[in-house]
Coordinates of N, CA, C and O in Angstrom, one line a residue:
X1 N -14.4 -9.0 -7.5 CA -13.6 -8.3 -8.5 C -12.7 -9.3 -9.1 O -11.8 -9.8 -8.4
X2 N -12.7 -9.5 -9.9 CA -11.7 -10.7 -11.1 C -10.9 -10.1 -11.3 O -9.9 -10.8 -11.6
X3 N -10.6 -8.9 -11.4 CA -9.3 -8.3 -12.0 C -8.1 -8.3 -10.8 O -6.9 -8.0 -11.1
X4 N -8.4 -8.5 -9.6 CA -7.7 -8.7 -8.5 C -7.9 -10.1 -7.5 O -8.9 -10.9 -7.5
X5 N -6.8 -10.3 -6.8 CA -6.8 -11.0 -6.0 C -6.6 -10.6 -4.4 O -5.4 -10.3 -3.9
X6 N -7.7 -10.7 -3.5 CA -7.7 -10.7 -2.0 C -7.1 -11.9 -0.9 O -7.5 -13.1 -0.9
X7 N -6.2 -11.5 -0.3 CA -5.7 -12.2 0.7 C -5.2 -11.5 1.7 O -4.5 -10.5 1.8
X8 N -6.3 -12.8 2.9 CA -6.0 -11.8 3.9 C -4.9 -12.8 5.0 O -4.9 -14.0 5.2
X9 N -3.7 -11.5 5.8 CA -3.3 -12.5 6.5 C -3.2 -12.7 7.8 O -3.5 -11.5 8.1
X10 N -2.9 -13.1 8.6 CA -2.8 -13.6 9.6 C -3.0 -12.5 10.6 O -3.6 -12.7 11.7
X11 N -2.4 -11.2 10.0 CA -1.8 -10.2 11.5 C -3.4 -8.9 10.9 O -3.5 -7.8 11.4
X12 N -4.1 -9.3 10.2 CA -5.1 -8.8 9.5 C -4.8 -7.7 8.6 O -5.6 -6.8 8.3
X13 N -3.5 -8.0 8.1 CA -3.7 -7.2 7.0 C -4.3 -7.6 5.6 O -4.5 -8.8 5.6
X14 N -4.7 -7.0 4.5 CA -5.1 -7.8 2.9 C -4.1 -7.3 2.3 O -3.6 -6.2 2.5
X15 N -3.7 -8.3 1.4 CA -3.0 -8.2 0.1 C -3.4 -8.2 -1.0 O -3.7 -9.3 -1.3
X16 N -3.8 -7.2 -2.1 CA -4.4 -7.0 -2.5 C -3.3 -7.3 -4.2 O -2.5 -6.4 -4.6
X17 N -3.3 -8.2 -4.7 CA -2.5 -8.8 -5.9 C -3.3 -8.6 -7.6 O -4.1 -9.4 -8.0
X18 N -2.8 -7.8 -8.2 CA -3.4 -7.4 -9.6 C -3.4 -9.0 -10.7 O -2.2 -9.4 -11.0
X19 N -4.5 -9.7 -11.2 CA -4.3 -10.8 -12.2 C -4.1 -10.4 -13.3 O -3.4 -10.9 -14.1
X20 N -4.8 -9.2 -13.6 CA -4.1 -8.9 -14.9 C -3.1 -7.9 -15.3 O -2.7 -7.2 -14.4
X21 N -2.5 -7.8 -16.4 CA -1.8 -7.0 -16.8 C -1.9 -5.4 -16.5 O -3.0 -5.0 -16.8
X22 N -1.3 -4.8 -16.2 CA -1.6 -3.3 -15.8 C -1.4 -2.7 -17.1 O -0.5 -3.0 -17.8
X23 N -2.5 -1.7 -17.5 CA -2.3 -0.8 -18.8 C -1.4 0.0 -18.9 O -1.2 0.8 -17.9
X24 N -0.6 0.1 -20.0 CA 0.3 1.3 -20.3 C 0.3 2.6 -19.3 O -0.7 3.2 -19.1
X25 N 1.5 3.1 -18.8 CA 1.6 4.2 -18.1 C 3.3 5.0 -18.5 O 4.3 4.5 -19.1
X26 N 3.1 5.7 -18.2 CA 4.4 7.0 -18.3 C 5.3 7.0 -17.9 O 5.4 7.1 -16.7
X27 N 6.3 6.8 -18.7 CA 8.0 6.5 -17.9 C 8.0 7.8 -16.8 O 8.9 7.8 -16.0
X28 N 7.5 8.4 -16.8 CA 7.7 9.9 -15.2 C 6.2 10.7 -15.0 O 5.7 11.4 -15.8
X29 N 6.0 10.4 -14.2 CA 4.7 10.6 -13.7 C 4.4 12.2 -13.8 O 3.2 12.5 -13.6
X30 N 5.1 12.8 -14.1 CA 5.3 14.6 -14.5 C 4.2 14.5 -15.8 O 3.3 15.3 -15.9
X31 N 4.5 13.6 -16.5 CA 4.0 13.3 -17.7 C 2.1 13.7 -17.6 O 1.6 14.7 -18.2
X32 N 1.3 12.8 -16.6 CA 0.5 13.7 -16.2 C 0.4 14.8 -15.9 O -0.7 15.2 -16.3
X33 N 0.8 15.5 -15.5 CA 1.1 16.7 -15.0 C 1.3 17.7 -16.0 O 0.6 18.7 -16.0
X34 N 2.8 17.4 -17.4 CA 2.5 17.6 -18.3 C 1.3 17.9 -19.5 O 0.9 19.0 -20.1
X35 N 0.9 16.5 -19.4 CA -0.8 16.6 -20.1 C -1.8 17.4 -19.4 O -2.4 18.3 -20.1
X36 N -2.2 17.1 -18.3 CA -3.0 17.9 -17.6 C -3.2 19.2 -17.6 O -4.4 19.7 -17.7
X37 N -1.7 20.3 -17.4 CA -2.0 21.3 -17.7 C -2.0 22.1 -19.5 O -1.9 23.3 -19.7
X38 N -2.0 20.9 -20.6 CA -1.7 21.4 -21.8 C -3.8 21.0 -22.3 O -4.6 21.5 -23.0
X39 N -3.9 20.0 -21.4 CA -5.3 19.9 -21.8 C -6.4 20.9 -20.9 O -7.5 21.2 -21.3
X40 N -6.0 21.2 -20.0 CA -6.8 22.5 -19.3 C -5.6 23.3 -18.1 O -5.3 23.2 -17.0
X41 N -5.4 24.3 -19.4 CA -4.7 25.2 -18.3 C -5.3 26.5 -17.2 O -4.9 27.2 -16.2
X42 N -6.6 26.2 -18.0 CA -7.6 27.1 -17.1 C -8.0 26.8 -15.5 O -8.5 27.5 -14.6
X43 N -7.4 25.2 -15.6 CA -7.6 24.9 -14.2 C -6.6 24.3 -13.6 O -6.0 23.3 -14.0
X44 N -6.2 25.3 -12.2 CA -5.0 25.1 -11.5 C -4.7 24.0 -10.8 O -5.7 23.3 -10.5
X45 N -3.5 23.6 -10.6 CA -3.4 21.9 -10.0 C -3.2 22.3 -8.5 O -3.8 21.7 -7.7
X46 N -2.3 23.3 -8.2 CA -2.3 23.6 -7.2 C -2.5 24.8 -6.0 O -1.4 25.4 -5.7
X47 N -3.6 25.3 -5.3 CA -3.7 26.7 -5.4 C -3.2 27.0 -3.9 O -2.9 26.0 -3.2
X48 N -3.3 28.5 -3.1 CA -3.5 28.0 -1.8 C -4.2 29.0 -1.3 O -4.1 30.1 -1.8
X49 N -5.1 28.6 -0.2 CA -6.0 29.5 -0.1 C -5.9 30.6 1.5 O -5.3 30.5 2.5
X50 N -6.6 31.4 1.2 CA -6.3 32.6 2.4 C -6.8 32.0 3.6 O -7.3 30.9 3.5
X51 N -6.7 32.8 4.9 CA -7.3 32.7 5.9 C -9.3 32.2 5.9 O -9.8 31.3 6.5
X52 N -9.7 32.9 5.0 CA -11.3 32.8 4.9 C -11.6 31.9 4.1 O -12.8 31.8 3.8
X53 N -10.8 31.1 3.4 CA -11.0 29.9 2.4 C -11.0 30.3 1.0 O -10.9 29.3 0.2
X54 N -11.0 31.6 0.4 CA -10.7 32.0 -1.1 C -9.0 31.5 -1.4 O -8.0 31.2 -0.8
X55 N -9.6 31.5 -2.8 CA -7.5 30.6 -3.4 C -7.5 32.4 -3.6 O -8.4 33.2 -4.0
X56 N -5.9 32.7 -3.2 CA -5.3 33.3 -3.2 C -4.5 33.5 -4.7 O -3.8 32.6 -5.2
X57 N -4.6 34.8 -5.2 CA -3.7 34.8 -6.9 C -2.4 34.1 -6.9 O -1.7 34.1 -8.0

């Protein structure tokens, strides 16, 4: 993978170091959340479901 860099160390962990630039993202991460539900409000972000596994209204 070129777009990252692997290093592993000693105690076995990896470090995993980005070489390139990271693409544009959202000063507040709501921001997704925001978009998400204005682009499909039909589908719930969060539901919870009953005893028998149906999402509950």
């Amino acid at each position: 993978m070129d777009s990252h860099r692997f290093t592993e160390r000693a105690d076995g962990s990896l470090l995993v170091t980005a070489t390139a630039a990271l693409p544009p993202y959202p000063e507040r991460l709501t921001a997704h959340l925001t978009r998400h539900a204005a682009e499909a409000p039909e589908r719930p972000f969060l539901v919870r479901r009953g005893p028998g596994g149906a999402v509950e209204p």
